[in-house]
């Protein structure tokens, strides 16, 4: 049986794989996450997941399969242009992001790359998320918890902010940070894992 290595420090990605019963180990690496302005959300997550996988592959034992992922939230701003909402890091930025998402549909995209050094598969999964209209007081209470500061788009659907989400169109696990169904398909069909 091949060894699966998750190239991510994300506890959410670890939990998804553990819940699915997929054995793995973790190898955290640093990869260059800079991209030129105007890079589409799809190209952003594909490129960054590939970079993370390549960085892990250089340090992994031979024959291991690397799984790397990158997730972004993309929403239309006031001008109608789709923008990537990263981690807000400040309460003011988190509040602004949540006001932008309130009462609207946005996309969560995750790029995944799986590679063993011989074969590489990179894909992108997109899920539409419909958020109900949020009161300023709700946003303030949620931001005060500190939870949104380290999450793309300033919310985690698997936590308190799940009460903000009216509807999903696509893979729930993708919104959490790893599209489980597509990942399992690639592991099974390309790398021979018994998933």
PDB file of C-alpha atoms in Angstrom:
ATOM      1  CA  UNK A   1       0.000   0.000   0.000  1.00  0.00           C
ATOM      2  CA  UNK A   2       1.312   3.426  -0.919  1.00  0.00           C
ATOM      3  CA  UNK A   3       1.741   6.081   1.748  1.00  0.00           C
ATOM      4  CA  UNK A   4      -0.393   9.224   1.494  1.00  0.00           C
ATOM      5  CA  UNK A   5       1.197  12.435   2.739  1.00  0.00           C
ATOM      6  CA  UNK A   6      -0.965  15.481   3.385  1.00  0.00           C
ATOM      7  CA  UNK A   7       1.087  18.602   2.635  1.00  0.00           C
ATOM      8  CA  UNK A   8      -0.939  20.896   4.868  1.00  0.00           C
ATOM      9  CA  UNK A   9      -1.002  22.262   8.400  1.00  0.00           C
ATOM     10  CA  UNK A  10      -4.805  22.609   8.232  1.00  0.00           C
ATOM     11  CA  UNK A  11      -6.555  20.778  11.081  1.00  0.00           C
ATOM     12  CA  UNK A  12      -9.736  20.799   9.003  1.00  0.00           C
ATOM     13  CA  UNK A  13      -8.120  18.875   6.136  1.00  0.00           C
ATOM     14  CA  UNK A  14      -6.724  16.361   8.618  1.00  0.00           C
ATOM     15  CA  UNK A  15     -10.185  15.889  10.168  1.00  0.00           C
ATOM     16  CA  UNK A  16     -11.786  15.310   6.757  1.00  0.00           C
ATOM     17  CA  UNK A  17      -9.300  12.550   5.857  1.00  0.00           C
ATOM     18  CA  UNK A  18      -9.541  10.985   9.323  1.00  0.00           C
ATOM     19  CA  UNK A  19     -13.353  10.975   9.219  1.00  0.00           C
ATOM     20  CA  UNK A  20     -13.240   9.270   5.800  1.00  0.00           C
ATOM     21  CA  UNK A  21     -10.895   6.608   7.194  1.00  0.00           C
ATOM     22  CA  UNK A  22      -8.072   7.435   4.782  1.00  0.00           C
ATOM     23  CA  UNK A  23      -4.672   6.779   6.427  1.00  0.00           C
ATOM     24  CA  UNK A  24      -2.086   9.532   5.969  1.00  0.00           C
ATOM     25  CA  UNK A  25       0.819  11.366   7.521  1.00  0.00           C
ATOM     26  CA  UNK A  26       1.432  15.116   7.549  1.00  0.00           C
ATOM     27  CA  UNK A  27       4.361  16.987   6.031  1.00  0.00           C
ATOM     28  CA  UNK A  28       4.123  20.763   6.323  1.00  0.00           C
ATOM     29  CA  UNK A  29       6.190  22.798   3.874  1.00  0.00           C
ATOM     30  CA  UNK A  30       6.560  26.395   2.824  1.00  0.00           C
ATOM     31  CA  UNK A  31       5.731  27.272  -0.761  1.00  0.00           C
ATOM     32  CA  UNK A  32       5.768  30.598  -2.552  1.00  0.00           C
ATOM     33  CA  UNK A  33       2.169  31.850  -2.568  1.00  0.00           C
ATOM     34  CA  UNK A  34       2.748  35.026  -4.571  1.00  0.00           C
ATOM     35  CA  UNK A  35       0.842  35.365  -7.825  1.00  0.00           C
ATOM     36  CA  UNK A  36       0.416  38.182 -10.312  1.00  0.00           C
ATOM     37  CA  UNK A  37      -2.578  40.461  -9.836  1.00  0.00           C
ATOM     38  CA  UNK A  38      -5.637  39.456 -11.803  1.00  0.00           C
ATOM     39  CA  UNK A  39      -5.026  35.706 -11.489  1.00  0.00           C
ATOM     40  CA  UNK A  40      -8.403  33.959 -11.580  1.00  0.00           C
ATOM     41  CA  UNK A  41      -9.603  32.056  -8.514  1.00  0.00           C
ATOM     42  CA  UNK A  42      -9.370  28.772 -10.465  1.00  0.00           C
ATOM     43  CA  UNK A  43      -5.781  29.419 -11.578  1.00  0.00           C
ATOM     44  CA  UNK A  44      -4.868  30.624  -8.081  1.00  0.00           C
ATOM     45  CA  UNK A  45      -5.900  27.426  -6.303  1.00  0.00           C
ATOM     46  CA  UNK A  46      -4.514  25.128  -9.004  1.00  0.00           C
ATOM     47  CA  UNK A  47      -1.144  26.897  -9.051  1.00  0.00           C
ATOM     48  CA  UNK A  48      -0.790  27.085  -5.271  1.00  0.00           C
ATOM     49  CA  UNK A  49      -1.796  23.459  -4.703  1.00  0.00           C
ATOM     50  CA  UNK A  50       0.817  22.383  -7.290  1.00  0.00           C
ATOM     51  CA  UNK A  51       3.512  24.473  -5.620  1.00  0.00           C
ATOM     52  CA  UNK A  52       2.698  22.991  -2.212  1.00  0.00           C
ATOM     53  CA  UNK A  53       2.765  19.446  -3.617  1.00  0.00           C
ATOM     54  CA  UNK A  54       6.107  20.039  -5.359  1.00  0.00           C
ATOM     55  CA  UNK A  55       7.631  21.449  -2.156  1.00  0.00           C
ATOM     56  CA  UNK A  56       6.467  18.399  -0.177  1.00  0.00           C
ATOM     57  CA  UNK A  57       7.618  15.955  -2.850  1.00  0.00           C
ATOM     58  CA  UNK A  58      11.211  17.174  -2.453  1.00  0.00           C
ATOM     59  CA  UNK A  59      11.157  16.114   1.228  1.00  0.00           C
ATOM     60  CA  UNK A  60       8.940  13.016   1.033  1.00  0.00           C
ATOM     61  CA  UNK A  61      10.095   9.392   0.937  1.00  0.00           C
ATOM     62  CA  UNK A  62      10.238   7.862  -2.527  1.00  0.00           C
ATOM     63  CA  UNK A  63       6.980   6.293  -3.662  1.00  0.00           C
ATOM     64  CA  UNK A  64       4.752   8.348  -1.399  1.00  0.00           C
ATOM     65  CA  UNK A  65       1.701  10.105  -2.817  1.00  0.00           C
ATOM     66  CA  UNK A  66       1.477  13.782  -1.901  1.00  0.00           C
ATOM     67  CA  UNK A  67      -1.867  15.550  -1.442  1.00  0.00           C
ATOM     68  CA  UNK A  68      -1.797  19.342  -1.368  1.00  0.00           C
ATOM     69  CA  UNK A  69      -4.698  21.770  -1.431  1.00  0.00           C
ATOM     70  CA  UNK A  70      -5.457  25.472  -1.514  1.00  0.00           C
ATOM     71  CA  UNK A  71      -8.868  27.015  -0.813  1.00  0.00           C
ATOM     72  CA  UNK A  72     -10.165  30.505  -1.584  1.00  0.00           C
ATOM     73  CA  UNK A  73     -13.464  32.322  -1.273  1.00  0.00           C
ATOM     74  CA  UNK A  74     -14.436  34.351  -4.342  1.00  0.00           C
ATOM     75  CA  UNK A  75     -17.208  36.957  -4.309  1.00  0.00           C
ATOM     76  CA  UNK A  76     -18.326  39.843  -6.442  1.00  0.00           C
ATOM     77  CA  UNK A  77     -17.447  43.213  -4.952  1.00  0.00           C
ATOM     78  CA  UNK A  78     -19.470  46.425  -5.185  1.00  0.00           C
ATOM     79  CA  UNK A  79     -18.338  46.924  -8.809  1.00  0.00           C
ATOM     80  CA  UNK A  80     -19.427  43.426  -9.845  1.00  0.00           C
ATOM     81  CA  UNK A  81     -15.859  42.156 -10.222  1.00  0.00           C
ATOM     82  CA  UNK A  82     -15.082  38.785  -8.650  1.00  0.00           C
ATOM     83  CA  UNK A  83     -12.390  39.123  -6.007  1.00  0.00           C
ATOM     84  CA  UNK A  84     -10.588  36.604  -3.812  1.00  0.00           C
ATOM     85  CA  UNK A  85     -11.245  36.958  -0.096  1.00  0.00           C
ATOM     86  CA  UNK A  86      -8.291  35.622   1.846  1.00  0.00           C
ATOM     87  CA  UNK A  87      -7.839  35.410   5.594  1.00  0.00           C
ATOM     88  CA  UNK A  88      -8.850  38.772   7.083  1.00  0.00           C
ATOM     89  CA  UNK A  89      -6.387  38.812  10.048  1.00  0.00           C
ATOM     90  CA  UNK A  90      -8.152  41.865  11.583  1.00  0.00           C
ATOM     91  CA  UNK A  91     -11.634  42.352  13.039  1.00  0.00           C
ATOM     92  CA  UNK A  92     -12.389  45.289  10.724  1.00  0.00           C
ATOM     93  CA  UNK A  93     -11.442  43.304   7.627  1.00  0.00           C
ATOM     94  CA  UNK A  94     -13.451  40.280   8.810  1.00  0.00           C
ATOM     95  CA  UNK A  95     -16.527  42.466   9.342  1.00  0.00           C
ATOM     96  CA  UNK A  96     -16.151  43.981   5.876  1.00  0.00           C
ATOM     97  CA  UNK A  97     -15.889  40.540   4.272  1.00  0.00           C
ATOM     98  CA  UNK A  98     -18.965  39.234   6.069  1.00  0.00           C
ATOM     99  CA  UNK A  99     -20.963  42.324   5.035  1.00  0.00           C
ATOM    100  CA  UNK A 100     -19.904  41.656   1.421  1.00  0.00           C
ATOM    101  CA  UNK A 101     -21.064  38.008   1.638  1.00  0.00           C
ATOM    102  CA  UNK A 102     -24.319  38.793   3.499  1.00  0.00           C
ATOM    103  CA  UNK A 103     -27.462  37.989   1.502  1.00  0.00           C
ATOM    104  CA  UNK A 104     -25.503  36.872  -1.551  1.00  0.00           C
ATOM    105  CA  UNK A 105     -24.082  33.829  -3.296  1.00  0.00           C
ATOM    106  CA  UNK A 106     -20.323  33.350  -3.438  1.00  0.00           C
ATOM    107  CA  UNK A 107     -17.970  30.585  -4.549  1.00  0.00           C
ATOM    108  CA  UNK A 108     -15.536  28.503  -2.538  1.00  0.00           C
ATOM    109  CA  UNK A 109     -12.840  26.949  -4.708  1.00  0.00           C
ATOM    110  CA  UNK A 110     -10.272  24.369  -3.728  1.00  0.00           C
ATOM    111  CA  UNK A 111      -7.386  23.314  -5.895  1.00  0.00           C
ATOM    112  CA  UNK A 112      -6.008  19.859  -5.186  1.00  0.00           C
ATOM    113  CA  UNK A 113      -2.825  18.292  -6.470  1.00  0.00           C
ATOM    114  CA  UNK A 114      -1.906  14.647  -5.991  1.00  0.00           C
ATOM    115  CA  UNK A 115       1.497  13.433  -7.148  1.00  0.00           C
ATOM    116  CA  UNK A 116       3.930  10.579  -6.642  1.00  0.00           C
ATOM    117  CA  UNK A 117       6.663  12.232  -8.691  1.00  0.00           C
ATOM    118  CA  UNK A 118       5.771  10.230 -11.795  1.00  0.00           C
ATOM    119  CA  UNK A 119       2.098  11.061 -12.178  1.00  0.00           C
ATOM    120  CA  UNK A 120       0.521  14.358 -11.172  1.00  0.00           C
ATOM    121  CA  UNK A 121      -3.173  15.266 -11.144  1.00  0.00           C
ATOM    122  CA  UNK A 122      -4.332  18.814 -10.423  1.00  0.00           C
ATOM    123  CA  UNK A 123      -8.008  19.748 -10.265  1.00  0.00           C
ATOM    124  CA  UNK A 124     -10.270  22.507  -9.005  1.00  0.00           C
ATOM    125  CA  UNK A 125     -13.629  22.026  -7.294  1.00  0.00           C
ATOM    126  CA  UNK A 126     -16.091  24.899  -6.888  1.00  0.00           C
ATOM    127  CA  UNK A 127     -19.070  25.107  -4.523  1.00  0.00           C
ATOM    128  CA  UNK A 128     -21.684  27.864  -4.524  1.00  0.00           C
ATOM    129  CA  UNK A 129     -22.591  29.094  -1.042  1.00  0.00           C
ATOM    130  CA  UNK A 130     -25.749  31.129  -0.419  1.00  0.00           C
ATOM    131  CA  UNK A 131     -25.480  33.189   2.741  1.00  0.00           C
ATOM    132  CA  UNK A 132     -28.569  34.671   4.365  1.00  0.00           C
ATOM    133  CA  UNK A 133     -28.728  38.376   5.179  1.00  0.00           C
ATOM    134  CA  UNK A 134     -26.747  39.054   8.355  1.00  0.00           C
ATOM    135  CA  UNK A 135     -27.528  41.733  10.927  1.00  0.00           C
ATOM    136  CA  UNK A 136     -24.638  43.970  11.954  1.00  0.00           C
ATOM    137  CA  UNK A 137     -25.045  42.666  15.512  1.00  0.00           C
ATOM    138  CA  UNK A 138     -24.601  39.062  14.318  1.00  0.00           C
ATOM    139  CA  UNK A 139     -21.461  39.983  12.428  1.00  0.00           C
ATOM    140  CA  UNK A 140     -20.086  41.823  15.462  1.00  0.00           C
ATOM    141  CA  UNK A 141     -20.763  38.881  17.806  1.00  0.00           C
ATOM    142  CA  UNK A 142     -19.166  36.390  15.419  1.00  0.00           C
ATOM    143  CA  UNK A 143     -16.109  38.561  14.773  1.00  0.00           C
ATOM    144  CA  UNK A 144     -15.688  39.088  18.550  1.00  0.00           C
ATOM    145  CA  UNK A 145     -15.098  35.317  18.931  1.00  0.00           C
ATOM    146  CA  UNK A 146     -11.894  35.658  16.885  1.00  0.00           C
ATOM    147  CA  UNK A 147     -12.915  32.642  14.786  1.00  0.00           C
ATOM    148  CA  UNK A 148     -13.051  34.418  11.408  1.00  0.00           C
ATOM    149  CA  UNK A 149      -9.564  35.917  11.549  1.00  0.00           C
ATOM    150  CA  UNK A 150      -7.710  32.871  10.198  1.00  0.00           C
ATOM    151  CA  UNK A 151     -10.330  31.652   7.717  1.00  0.00           C
ATOM    152  CA  UNK A 152     -10.622  32.469   4.028  1.00  0.00           C
ATOM    153  CA  UNK A 153     -13.671  34.668   3.548  1.00  0.00           C
ATOM    154  CA  UNK A 154     -13.856  35.267   7.319  1.00  0.00           C
ATOM    155  CA  UNK A 155     -16.019  32.267   8.157  1.00  0.00           C
ATOM    156  CA  UNK A 156     -15.905  28.546   8.854  1.00  0.00           C
ATOM    157  CA  UNK A 157     -19.047  26.681   7.779  1.00  0.00           C
ATOM    158  CA  UNK A 158     -18.212  23.797  10.141  1.00  0.00           C
ATOM    159  CA  UNK A 159     -18.309  26.127  13.132  1.00  0.00           C
ATOM    160  CA  UNK A 160     -20.635  28.892  14.391  1.00  0.00           C
ATOM    161  CA  UNK A 161     -20.922  30.503  10.962  1.00  0.00           C
ATOM    162  CA  UNK A 162     -22.803  27.450   9.724  1.00  0.00           C
ATOM    163  CA  UNK A 163     -25.960  29.230  10.920  1.00  0.00           C
ATOM    164  CA  UNK A 164     -25.323  31.926   8.279  1.00  0.00           C
ATOM    165  CA  UNK A 165     -25.452  29.512   5.318  1.00  0.00           C
ATOM    166  CA  UNK A 166     -28.853  29.082   3.691  1.00  0.00           C
ATOM    167  CA  UNK A 167     -27.857  26.773   0.847  1.00  0.00           C
ATOM    168  CA  UNK A 168     -24.941  24.923  -0.749  1.00  0.00           C
ATOM    169  CA  UNK A 169     -24.618  23.820  -4.352  1.00  0.00           C
ATOM    170  CA  UNK A 170     -21.721  21.410  -4.491  1.00  0.00           C
ATOM    171  CA  UNK A 171     -19.403  19.579  -2.098  1.00  0.00           C
ATOM    172  CA  UNK A 172     -19.758  20.573   1.576  1.00  0.00           C
ATOM    173  CA  UNK A 173     -16.257  19.291   2.364  1.00  0.00           C
ATOM    174  CA  UNK A 174     -14.884  21.581  -0.339  1.00  0.00           C
ATOM    175  CA  UNK A 175     -16.144  24.554   1.688  1.00  0.00           C
ATOM    176  CA  UNK A 176     -14.397  23.150   4.771  1.00  0.00           C
ATOM    177  CA  UNK A 177     -11.136  22.887   2.801  1.00  0.00           C
ATOM    178  CA  UNK A 178     -10.830  19.564   0.937  1.00  0.00           C
ATOM    179  CA  UNK A 179     -13.225  18.210  -1.719  1.00  0.00           C
ATOM    180  CA  UNK A 180     -13.462  14.685  -0.339  1.00  0.00           C
ATOM    181  CA  UNK A 181     -15.326  13.005  -3.204  1.00  0.00           C
ATOM    182  CA  UNK A 182     -12.957  14.263  -5.929  1.00  0.00           C
ATOM    183  CA  UNK A 183      -9.890  13.547  -3.793  1.00  0.00           C
ATOM    184  CA  UNK A 184     -11.041   9.971  -3.183  1.00  0.00           C
ATOM    185  CA  UNK A 185     -11.749   9.475  -6.900  1.00  0.00           C
ATOM    186  CA  UNK A 186      -8.215  10.524  -7.852  1.00  0.00           C
ATOM    187  CA  UNK A 187      -6.644   8.417  -5.091  1.00  0.00           C
ATOM    188  CA  UNK A 188      -8.579   5.356  -6.260  1.00  0.00           C
ATOM    189  CA  UNK A 189      -8.501   5.789 -10.038  1.00  0.00           C
ATOM    190  CA  UNK A 190      -4.995   7.208 -10.518  1.00  0.00           C
ATOM    191  CA  UNK A 191      -2.959   5.972  -7.560  1.00  0.00           C
ATOM    192  CA  UNK A 192      -4.674   2.667  -6.701  1.00  0.00           C
ATOM    193  CA  UNK A 193      -5.750   3.489  -3.149  1.00  0.00           C
ATOM    194  CA  UNK A 194      -8.544   1.386  -1.683  1.00  0.00           C
ATOM    195  CA  UNK A 195     -10.843   4.254  -0.709  1.00  0.00           C
TER     196      UNK A 195
END
